Short mmCIF file of C-alpha atoms and ligand atoms in Angstrom, two decimals:
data_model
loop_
_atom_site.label_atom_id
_atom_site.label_comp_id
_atom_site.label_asym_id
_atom_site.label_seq_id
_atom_site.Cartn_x
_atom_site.Cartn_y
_atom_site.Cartn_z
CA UNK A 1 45.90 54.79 23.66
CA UNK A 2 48.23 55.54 20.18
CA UNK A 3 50.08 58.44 20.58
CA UNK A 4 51.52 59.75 17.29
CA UNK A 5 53.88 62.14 15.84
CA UNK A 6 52.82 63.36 12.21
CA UNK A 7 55.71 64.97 10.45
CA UNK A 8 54.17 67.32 7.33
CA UNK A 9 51.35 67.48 9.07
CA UNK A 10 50.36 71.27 7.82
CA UNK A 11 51.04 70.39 4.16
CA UNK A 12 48.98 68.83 1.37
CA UNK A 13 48.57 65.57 2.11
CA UNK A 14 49.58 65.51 5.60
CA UNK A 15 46.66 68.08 6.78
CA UNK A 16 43.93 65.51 5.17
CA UNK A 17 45.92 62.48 7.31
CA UNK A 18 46.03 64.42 10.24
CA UNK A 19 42.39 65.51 9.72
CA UNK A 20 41.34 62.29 9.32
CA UNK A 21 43.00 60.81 11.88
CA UNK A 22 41.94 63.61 14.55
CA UNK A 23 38.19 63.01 13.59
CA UNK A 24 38.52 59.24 13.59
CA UNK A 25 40.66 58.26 16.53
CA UNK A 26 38.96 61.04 19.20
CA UNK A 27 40.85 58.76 22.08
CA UNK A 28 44.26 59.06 19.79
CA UNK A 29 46.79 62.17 20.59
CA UNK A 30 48.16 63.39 17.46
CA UNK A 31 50.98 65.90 17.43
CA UNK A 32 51.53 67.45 14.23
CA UNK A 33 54.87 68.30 13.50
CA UNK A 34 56.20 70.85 10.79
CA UNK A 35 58.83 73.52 9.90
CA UNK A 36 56.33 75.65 7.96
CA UNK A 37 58.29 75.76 4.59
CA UNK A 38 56.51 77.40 1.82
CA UNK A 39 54.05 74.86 1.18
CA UNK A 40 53.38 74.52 4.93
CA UNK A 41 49.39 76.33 5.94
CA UNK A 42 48.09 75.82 8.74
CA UNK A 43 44.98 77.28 6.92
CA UNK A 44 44.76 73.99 6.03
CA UNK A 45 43.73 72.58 9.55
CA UNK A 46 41.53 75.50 10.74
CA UNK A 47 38.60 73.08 11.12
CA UNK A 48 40.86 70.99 13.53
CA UNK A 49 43.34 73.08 14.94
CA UNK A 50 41.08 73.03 18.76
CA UNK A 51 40.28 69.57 18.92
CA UNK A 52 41.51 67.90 22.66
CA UNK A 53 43.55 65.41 21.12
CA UNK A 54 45.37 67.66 18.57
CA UNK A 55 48.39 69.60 18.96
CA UNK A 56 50.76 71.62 16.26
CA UNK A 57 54.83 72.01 16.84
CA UNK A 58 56.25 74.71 14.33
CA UNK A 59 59.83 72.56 13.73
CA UNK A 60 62.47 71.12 12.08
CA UNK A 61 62.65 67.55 11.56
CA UNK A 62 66.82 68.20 11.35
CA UNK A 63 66.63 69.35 14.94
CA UNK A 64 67.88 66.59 16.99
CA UNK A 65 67.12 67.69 20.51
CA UNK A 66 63.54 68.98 19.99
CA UNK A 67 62.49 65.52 18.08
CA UNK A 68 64.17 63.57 20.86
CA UNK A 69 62.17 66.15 23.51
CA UNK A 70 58.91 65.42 21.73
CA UNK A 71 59.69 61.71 22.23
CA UNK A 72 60.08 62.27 25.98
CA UNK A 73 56.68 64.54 26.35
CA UNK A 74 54.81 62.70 24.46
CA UNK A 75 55.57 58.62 24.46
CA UNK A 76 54.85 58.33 20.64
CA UNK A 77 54.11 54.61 19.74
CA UNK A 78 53.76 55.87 15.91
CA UNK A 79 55.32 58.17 13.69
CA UNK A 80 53.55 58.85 10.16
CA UNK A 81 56.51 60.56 8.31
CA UNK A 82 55.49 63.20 5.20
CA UNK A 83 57.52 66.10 6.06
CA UNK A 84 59.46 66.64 2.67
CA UNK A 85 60.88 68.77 0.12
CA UNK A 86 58.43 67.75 -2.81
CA UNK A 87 58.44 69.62 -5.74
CA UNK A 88 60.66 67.78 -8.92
CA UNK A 89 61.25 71.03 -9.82
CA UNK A 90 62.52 72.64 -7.48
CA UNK A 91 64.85 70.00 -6.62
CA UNK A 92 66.36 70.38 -9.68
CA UNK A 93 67.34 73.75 -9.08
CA UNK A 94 68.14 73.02 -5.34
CA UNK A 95 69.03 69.88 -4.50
CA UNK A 96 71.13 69.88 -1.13
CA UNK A 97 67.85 71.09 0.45
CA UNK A 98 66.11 68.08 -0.57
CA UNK A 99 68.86 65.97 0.51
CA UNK A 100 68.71 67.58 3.94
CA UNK A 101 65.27 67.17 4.67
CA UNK A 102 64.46 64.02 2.48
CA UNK A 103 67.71 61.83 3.95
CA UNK A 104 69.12 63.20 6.78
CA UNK A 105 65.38 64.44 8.03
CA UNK A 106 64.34 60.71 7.65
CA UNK A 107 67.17 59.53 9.37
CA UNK A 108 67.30 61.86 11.97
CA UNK A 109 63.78 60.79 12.91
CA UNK A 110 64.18 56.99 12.75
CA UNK A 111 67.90 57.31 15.29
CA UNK A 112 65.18 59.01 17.56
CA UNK A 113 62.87 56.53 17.44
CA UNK A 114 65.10 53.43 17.70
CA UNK A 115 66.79 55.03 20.53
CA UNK A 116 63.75 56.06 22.41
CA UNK A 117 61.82 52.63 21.97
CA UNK A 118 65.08 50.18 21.94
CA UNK A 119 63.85 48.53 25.15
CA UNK A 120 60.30 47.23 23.57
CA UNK A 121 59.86 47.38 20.11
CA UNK A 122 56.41 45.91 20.49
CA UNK A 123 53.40 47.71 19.22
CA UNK A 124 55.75 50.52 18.10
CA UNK A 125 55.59 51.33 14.62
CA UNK A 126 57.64 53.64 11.84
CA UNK A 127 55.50 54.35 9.07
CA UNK A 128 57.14 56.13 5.92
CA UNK A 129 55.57 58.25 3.09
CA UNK A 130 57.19 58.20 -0.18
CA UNK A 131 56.59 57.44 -3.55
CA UNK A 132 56.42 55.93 -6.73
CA UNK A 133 59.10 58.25 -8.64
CA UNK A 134 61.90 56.23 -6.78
CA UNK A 135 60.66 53.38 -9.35
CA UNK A 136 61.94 55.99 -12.33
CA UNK A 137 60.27 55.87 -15.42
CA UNK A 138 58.42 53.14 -17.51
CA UNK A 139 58.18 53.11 -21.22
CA UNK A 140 54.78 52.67 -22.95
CA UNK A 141 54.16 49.05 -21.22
CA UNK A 142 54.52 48.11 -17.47
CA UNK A 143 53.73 48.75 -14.26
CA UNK A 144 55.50 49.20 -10.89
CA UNK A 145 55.39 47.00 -8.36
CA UNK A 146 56.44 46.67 -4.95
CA UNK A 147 59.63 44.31 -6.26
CA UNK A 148 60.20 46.97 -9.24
CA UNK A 149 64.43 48.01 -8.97
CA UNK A 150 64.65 51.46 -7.90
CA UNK A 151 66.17 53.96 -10.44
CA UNK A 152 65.37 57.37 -9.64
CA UNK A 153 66.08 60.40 -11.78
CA UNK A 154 65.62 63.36 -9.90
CA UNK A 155 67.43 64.77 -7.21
CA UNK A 156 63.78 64.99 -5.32
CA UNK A 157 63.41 61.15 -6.77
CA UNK A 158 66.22 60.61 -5.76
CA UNK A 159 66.46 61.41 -2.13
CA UNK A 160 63.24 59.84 -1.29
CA UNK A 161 64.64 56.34 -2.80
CA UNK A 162 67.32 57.23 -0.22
CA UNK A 163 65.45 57.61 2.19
CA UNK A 164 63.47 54.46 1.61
CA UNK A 165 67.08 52.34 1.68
CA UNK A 166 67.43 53.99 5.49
CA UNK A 167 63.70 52.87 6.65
CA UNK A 168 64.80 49.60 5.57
CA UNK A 169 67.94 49.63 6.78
CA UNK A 170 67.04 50.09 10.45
CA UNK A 171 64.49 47.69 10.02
CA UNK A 172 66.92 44.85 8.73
CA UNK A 173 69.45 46.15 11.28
CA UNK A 174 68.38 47.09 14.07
CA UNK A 175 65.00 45.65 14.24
CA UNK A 176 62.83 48.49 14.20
CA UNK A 177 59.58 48.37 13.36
CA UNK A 178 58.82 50.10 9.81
CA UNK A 179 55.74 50.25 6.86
CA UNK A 180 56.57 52.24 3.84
CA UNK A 181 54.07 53.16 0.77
CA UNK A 182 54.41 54.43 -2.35
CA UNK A 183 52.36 56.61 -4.37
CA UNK A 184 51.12 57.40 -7.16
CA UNK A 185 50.96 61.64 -8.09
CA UNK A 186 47.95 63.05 -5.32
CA UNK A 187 45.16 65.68 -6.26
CA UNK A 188 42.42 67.37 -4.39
CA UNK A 189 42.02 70.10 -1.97
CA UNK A 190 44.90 72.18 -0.70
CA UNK A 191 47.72 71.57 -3.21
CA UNK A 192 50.08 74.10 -3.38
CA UNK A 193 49.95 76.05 -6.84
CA UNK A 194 53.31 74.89 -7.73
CA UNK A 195 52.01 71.21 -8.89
CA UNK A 196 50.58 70.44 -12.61
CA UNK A 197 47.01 70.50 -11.16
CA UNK A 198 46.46 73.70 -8.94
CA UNK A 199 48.67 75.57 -11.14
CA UNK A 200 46.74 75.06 -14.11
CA UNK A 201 43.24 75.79 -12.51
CA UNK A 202 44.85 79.25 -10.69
CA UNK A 203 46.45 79.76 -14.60
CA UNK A 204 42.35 79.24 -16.13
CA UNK A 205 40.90 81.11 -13.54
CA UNK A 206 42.97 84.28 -14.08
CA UNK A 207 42.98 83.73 -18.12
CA UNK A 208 46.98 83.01 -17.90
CA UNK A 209 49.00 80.32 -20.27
CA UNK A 210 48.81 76.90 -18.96
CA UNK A 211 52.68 75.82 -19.48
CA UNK A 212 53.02 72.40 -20.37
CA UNK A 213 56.26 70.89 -20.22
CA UNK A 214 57.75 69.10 -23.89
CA UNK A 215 54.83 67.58 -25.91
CA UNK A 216 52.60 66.63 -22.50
CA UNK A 217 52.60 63.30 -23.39
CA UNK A 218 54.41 61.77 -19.99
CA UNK A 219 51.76 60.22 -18.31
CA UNK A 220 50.65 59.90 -14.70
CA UNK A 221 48.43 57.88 -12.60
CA UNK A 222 46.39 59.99 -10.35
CA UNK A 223 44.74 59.49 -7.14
CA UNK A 224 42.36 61.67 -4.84
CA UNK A 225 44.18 62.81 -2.03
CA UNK A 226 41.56 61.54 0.57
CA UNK A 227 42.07 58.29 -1.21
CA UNK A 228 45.84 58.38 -0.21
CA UNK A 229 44.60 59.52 3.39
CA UNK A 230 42.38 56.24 3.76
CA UNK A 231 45.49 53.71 2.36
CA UNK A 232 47.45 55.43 5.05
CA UNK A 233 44.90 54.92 7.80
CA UNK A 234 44.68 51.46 6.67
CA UNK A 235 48.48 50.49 6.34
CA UNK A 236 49.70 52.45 9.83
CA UNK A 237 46.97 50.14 11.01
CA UNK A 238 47.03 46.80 9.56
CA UNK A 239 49.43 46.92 7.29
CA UNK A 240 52.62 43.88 8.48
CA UNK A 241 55.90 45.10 9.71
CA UNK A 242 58.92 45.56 7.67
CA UNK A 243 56.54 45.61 4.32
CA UNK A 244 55.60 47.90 1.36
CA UNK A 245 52.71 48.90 -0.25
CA UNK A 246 52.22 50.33 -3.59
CA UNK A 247 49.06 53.39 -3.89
CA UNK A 248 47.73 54.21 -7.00
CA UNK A 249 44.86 55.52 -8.63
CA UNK A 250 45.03 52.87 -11.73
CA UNK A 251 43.91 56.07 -13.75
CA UNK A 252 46.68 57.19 -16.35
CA UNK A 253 46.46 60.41 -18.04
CA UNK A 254 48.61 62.28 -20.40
CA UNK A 255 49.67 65.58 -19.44
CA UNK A 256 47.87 66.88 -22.27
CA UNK A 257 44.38 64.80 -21.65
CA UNK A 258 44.21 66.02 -18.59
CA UNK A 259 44.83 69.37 -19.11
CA UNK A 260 41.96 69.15 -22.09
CA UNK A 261 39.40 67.82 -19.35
CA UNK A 262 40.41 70.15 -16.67
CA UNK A 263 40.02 73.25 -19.28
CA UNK A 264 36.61 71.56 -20.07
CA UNK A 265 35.30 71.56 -16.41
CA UNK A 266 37.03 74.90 -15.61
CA UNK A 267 35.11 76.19 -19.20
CA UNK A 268 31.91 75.04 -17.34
CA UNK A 269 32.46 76.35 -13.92
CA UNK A 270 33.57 79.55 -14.95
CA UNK A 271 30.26 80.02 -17.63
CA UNK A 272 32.83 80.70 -20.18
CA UNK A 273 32.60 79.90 -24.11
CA UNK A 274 33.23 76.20 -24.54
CA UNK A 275 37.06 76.35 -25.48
CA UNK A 276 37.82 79.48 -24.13
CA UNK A 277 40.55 78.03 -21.76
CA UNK A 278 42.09 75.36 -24.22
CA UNK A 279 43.25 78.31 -25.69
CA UNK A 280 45.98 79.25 -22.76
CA UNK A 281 47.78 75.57 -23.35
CA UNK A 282 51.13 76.70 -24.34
CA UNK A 283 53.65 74.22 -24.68
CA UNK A 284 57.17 75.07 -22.77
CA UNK A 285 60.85 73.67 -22.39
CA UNK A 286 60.48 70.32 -21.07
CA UNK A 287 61.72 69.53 -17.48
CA UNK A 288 65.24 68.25 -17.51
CA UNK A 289 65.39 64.22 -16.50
CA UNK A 290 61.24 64.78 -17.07
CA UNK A 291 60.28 60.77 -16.75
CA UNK A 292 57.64 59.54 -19.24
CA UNK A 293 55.32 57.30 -17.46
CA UNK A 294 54.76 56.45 -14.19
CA UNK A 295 52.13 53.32 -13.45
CA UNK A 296 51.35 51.65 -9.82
CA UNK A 297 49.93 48.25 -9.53
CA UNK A 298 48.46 48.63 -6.18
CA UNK A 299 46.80 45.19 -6.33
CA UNK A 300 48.98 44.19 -2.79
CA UNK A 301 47.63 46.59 -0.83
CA UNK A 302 43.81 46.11 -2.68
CA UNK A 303 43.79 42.31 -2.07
CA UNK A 304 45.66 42.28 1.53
CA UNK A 305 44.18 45.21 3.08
CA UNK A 306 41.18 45.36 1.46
CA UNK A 307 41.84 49.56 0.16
CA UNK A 308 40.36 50.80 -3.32
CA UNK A 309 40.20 54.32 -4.71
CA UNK A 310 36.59 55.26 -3.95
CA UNK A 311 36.26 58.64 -6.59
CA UNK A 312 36.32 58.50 -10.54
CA UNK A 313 38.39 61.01 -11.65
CA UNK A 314 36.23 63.00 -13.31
CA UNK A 315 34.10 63.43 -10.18
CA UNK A 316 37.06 64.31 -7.93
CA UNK A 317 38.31 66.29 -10.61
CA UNK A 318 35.57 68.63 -10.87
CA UNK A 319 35.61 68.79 -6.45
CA UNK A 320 38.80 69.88 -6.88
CA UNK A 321 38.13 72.58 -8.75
CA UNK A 322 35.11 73.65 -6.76
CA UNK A 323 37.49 73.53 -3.62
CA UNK A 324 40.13 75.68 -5.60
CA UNK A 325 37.26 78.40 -6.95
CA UNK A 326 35.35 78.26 -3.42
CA UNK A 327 38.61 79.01 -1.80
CA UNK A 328 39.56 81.85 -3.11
CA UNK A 329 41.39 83.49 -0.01
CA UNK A 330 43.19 80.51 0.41
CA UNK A 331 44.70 80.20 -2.84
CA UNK A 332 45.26 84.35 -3.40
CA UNK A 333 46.86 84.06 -0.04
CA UNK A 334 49.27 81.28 -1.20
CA UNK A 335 49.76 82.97 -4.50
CA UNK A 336 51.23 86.16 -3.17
CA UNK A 337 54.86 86.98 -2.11
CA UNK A 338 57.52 84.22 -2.60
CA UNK A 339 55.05 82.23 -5.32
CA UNK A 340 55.34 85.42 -7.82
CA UNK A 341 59.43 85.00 -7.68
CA UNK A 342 59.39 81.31 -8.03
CA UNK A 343 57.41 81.20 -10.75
CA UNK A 344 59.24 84.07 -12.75
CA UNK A 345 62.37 82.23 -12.32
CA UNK A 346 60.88 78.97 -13.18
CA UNK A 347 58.73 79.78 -16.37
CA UNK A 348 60.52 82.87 -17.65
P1 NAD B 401 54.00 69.30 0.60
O1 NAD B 401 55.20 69.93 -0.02
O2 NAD B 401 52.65 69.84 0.30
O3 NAD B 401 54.15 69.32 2.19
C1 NAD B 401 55.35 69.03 2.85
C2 NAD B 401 55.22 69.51 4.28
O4 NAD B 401 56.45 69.19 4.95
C3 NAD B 401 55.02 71.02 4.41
O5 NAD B 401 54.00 71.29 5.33
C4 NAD B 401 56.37 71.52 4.91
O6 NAD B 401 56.27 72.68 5.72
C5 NAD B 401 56.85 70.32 5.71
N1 NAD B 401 58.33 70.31 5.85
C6 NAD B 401 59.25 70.45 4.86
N2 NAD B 401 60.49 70.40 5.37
C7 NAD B 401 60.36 70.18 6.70
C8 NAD B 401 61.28 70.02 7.77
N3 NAD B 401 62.59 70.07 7.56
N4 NAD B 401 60.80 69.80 9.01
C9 NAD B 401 59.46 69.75 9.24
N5 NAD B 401 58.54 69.91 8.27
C10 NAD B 401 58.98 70.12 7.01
O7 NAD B 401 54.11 67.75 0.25
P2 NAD B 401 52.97 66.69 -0.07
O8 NAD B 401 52.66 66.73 -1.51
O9 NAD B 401 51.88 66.81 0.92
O10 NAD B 401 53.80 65.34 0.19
C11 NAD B 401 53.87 64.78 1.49
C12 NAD B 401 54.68 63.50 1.43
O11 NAD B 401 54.09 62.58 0.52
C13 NAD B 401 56.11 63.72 0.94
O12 NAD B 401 56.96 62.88 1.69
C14 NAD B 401 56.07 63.29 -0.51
O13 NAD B 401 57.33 62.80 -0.93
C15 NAD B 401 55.03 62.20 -0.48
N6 NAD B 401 54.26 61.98 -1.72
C16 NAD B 401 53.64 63.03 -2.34
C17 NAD B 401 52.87 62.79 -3.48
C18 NAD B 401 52.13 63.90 -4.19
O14 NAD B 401 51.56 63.67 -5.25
N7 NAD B 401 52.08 65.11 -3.68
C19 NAD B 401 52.76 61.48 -3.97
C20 NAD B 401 53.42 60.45 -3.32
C21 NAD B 401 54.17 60.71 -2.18
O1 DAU B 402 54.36 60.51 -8.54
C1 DAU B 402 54.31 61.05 -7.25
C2 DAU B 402 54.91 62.43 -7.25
O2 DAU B 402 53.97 63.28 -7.93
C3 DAU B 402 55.21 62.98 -5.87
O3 DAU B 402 56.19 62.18 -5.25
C4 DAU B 402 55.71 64.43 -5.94
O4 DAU B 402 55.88 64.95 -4.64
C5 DAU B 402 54.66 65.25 -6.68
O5 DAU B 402 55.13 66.55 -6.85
C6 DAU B 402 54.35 64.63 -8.05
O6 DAU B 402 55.48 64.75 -8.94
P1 DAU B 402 55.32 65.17 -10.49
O7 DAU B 402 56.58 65.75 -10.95
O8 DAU B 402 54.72 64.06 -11.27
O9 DAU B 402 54.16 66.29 -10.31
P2 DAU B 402 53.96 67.74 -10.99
O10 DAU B 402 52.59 68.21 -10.62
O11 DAU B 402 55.11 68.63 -10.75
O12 DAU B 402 53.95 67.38 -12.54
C7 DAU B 402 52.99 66.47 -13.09
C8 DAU B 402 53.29 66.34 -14.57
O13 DAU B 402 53.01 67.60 -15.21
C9 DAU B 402 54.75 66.05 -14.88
O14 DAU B 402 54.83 65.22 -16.02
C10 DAU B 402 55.34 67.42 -15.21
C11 DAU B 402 54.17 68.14 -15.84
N1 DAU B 402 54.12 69.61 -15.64
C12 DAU B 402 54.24 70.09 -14.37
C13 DAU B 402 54.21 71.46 -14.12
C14 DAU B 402 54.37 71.99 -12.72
C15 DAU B 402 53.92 70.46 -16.70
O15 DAU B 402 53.78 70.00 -17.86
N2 DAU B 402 53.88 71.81 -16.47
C16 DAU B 402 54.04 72.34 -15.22
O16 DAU B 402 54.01 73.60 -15.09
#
């Protein structure tokens, strides 16, 4: 019997990890555990939300006593950490929240869990989400790997590389039992319509500008979310203690490519006039700190663990947009109160 504690459980990539691993472990208990931020739904795990073995916490990760209380109820032997602050951008314009959440969040969690399972370690294991920014920014050549120096740029970047040093450092320390991954940037289903991907489909689909940041040359490798979901499922369970495994996509796209293609399929999907929606690209002020290129060499995790991305891009691409055009309540919903200020102050 696993009994795990899913931080971020109602947010983009968190609801298809707890989704999957409700479905796929029936005799596991998952609690899902999440402050509902902005880019918390828990539209996002209607399908789920009455399974036996699946129960949602509205929380903070900060709060001491109620983590340590969840501990008690529920015996966790796991904890799959994605609860975050995740948006570059908006770390840029408020960092101390990121630092709250991202670092003291993640440490708050792993005190719990040292002090809770001090007496047996043994088939206990911390599992941290983070990713591939805290490698900063490669020029036209390279790729990261999992011995790449850290040298984040962003106050988001920044705070996850942070929080990486702390997994380790109770590992090294005091023992405990840890697994960290890094990925590469996530699409698919449920995204919140801040991200380069939603944003420019909701843009298309209501004929608005598509704002692309400097020239859209930086580049970024790109994986399908449920792809991300599987490598998780396959490093909580097999991956070796104290380790790290890179996740990527090994499919690099300019800003500007991608944008091209997705105006192509939306063009398509929508029965418009072929280059109808090229026409919204509008190039804006670039993002301050923007990194050019990020690449993951994920060949670790490929030839140890036996993962591999299982869609083209094109293909999940195109489901994406589906999802985004299918769901219409889902993303008008998301698109309505806060999201209107945010993104008056952050494209005006
Ligand atoms: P997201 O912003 O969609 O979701 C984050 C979730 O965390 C939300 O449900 C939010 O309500 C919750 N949350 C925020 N602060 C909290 C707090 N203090 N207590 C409890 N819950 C809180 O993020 P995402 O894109 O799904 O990313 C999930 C994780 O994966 C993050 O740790 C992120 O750094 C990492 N990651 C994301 C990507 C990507 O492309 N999106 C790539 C690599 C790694
Ligand atoms: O690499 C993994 C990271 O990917 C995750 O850790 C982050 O949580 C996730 O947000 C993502 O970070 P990025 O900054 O790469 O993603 P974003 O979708 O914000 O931007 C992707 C690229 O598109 C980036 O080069 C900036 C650019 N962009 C973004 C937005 C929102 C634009 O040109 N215009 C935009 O409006």
């Amino acid at each position: 019997m696993q009994s795990i504690l899913i931080t971020g459980g109602a947010g983009f990539i968190g609801s298809h990890v707890v989704r999957l691993f409700v479905t796929k472990y029936p005799d596991y208990k998952i609690v899902n555990l999440d402050k509902l931020t902005y880019a918390g739904n828990l539209q996002n795990l209607s399908d789920i939300e009455n399974q036996p073995n699946y129960k949602f916490v509205k929380g903070d990760i900060l709060d001491k006593e109620l983590i340590l209380n969840l501990f008690k109820e529920n015996n966790f032997n796991g904890v799959i950490h994605l609860a975050a602050e995740s948006h570059v951008d908006r770390s840029i314009t408020n960092p101390l929240e990121f630092a709250e959440t991202n670092i003291l969040g993640t440490m708050i969690l792993l005190n719990t869990a040292k002090e809770f399972w001090k007496n047996d370690f043994s088939n206990k294991r911390f599992y941290h989400i983070s990713t591939d920014e805290v490698y900063g920014s490669l020029g036209k050549d390279g790729i990261f790997t999992e011995s790449t120096p850290y040298s984040p740029h962003s106050p988001y970047s920044a705070s996850k590389a942070s929080s990486d040093h702390f997994v380790r450092a109770y590992h090294d320390t005091y023992g405990l039992p840890i697994v960290i991954s890094n990925c590469s940037n996530n699409y698919g289903a449920n995204q919140f319509p801040e991200k380069l991907i939603p944003l420019a489909i909701n843009n298309i689909k209501n004929s608005r500008t598509i704002p692309i940041y400097g020239k859209g040359e930086n580049v970024r490798d790109w994986l399908f979310v449920q792809d991300h979901a599987a490598a998780i499922d396959t490093i909580f369970h097999n991956g070796k203690n104290g380790e790290t495994y890179n996740i990527g996509g090994n499919n690099e796209w300019t800003n500007i490519d991608l944008i091209r293609l997705l105006c192509k399929i939306m063009d398509k999907k929508l029965e418009r006039e072929a280059g109808t929606s090229e026409k919204l690209i509008t190039f804006v002020k670039d993002r301050a700190g923007h990194d050019l290129r990020y690449a993951i060499d994920s060949s670790k995790l490929q030839n140890e663990l036996n993962w591999k991305p299982s869609l083209q891009f094109e293909e999940g691409l195109e489901k994406t947009v589906d999802w985004y055009l299918t769901n219409e309540k889902w993303l008008n919903n998301v698109v309505s109160g806060d999201y209107k200020n945010y993104y008056q102050k952050q494209y005006s």
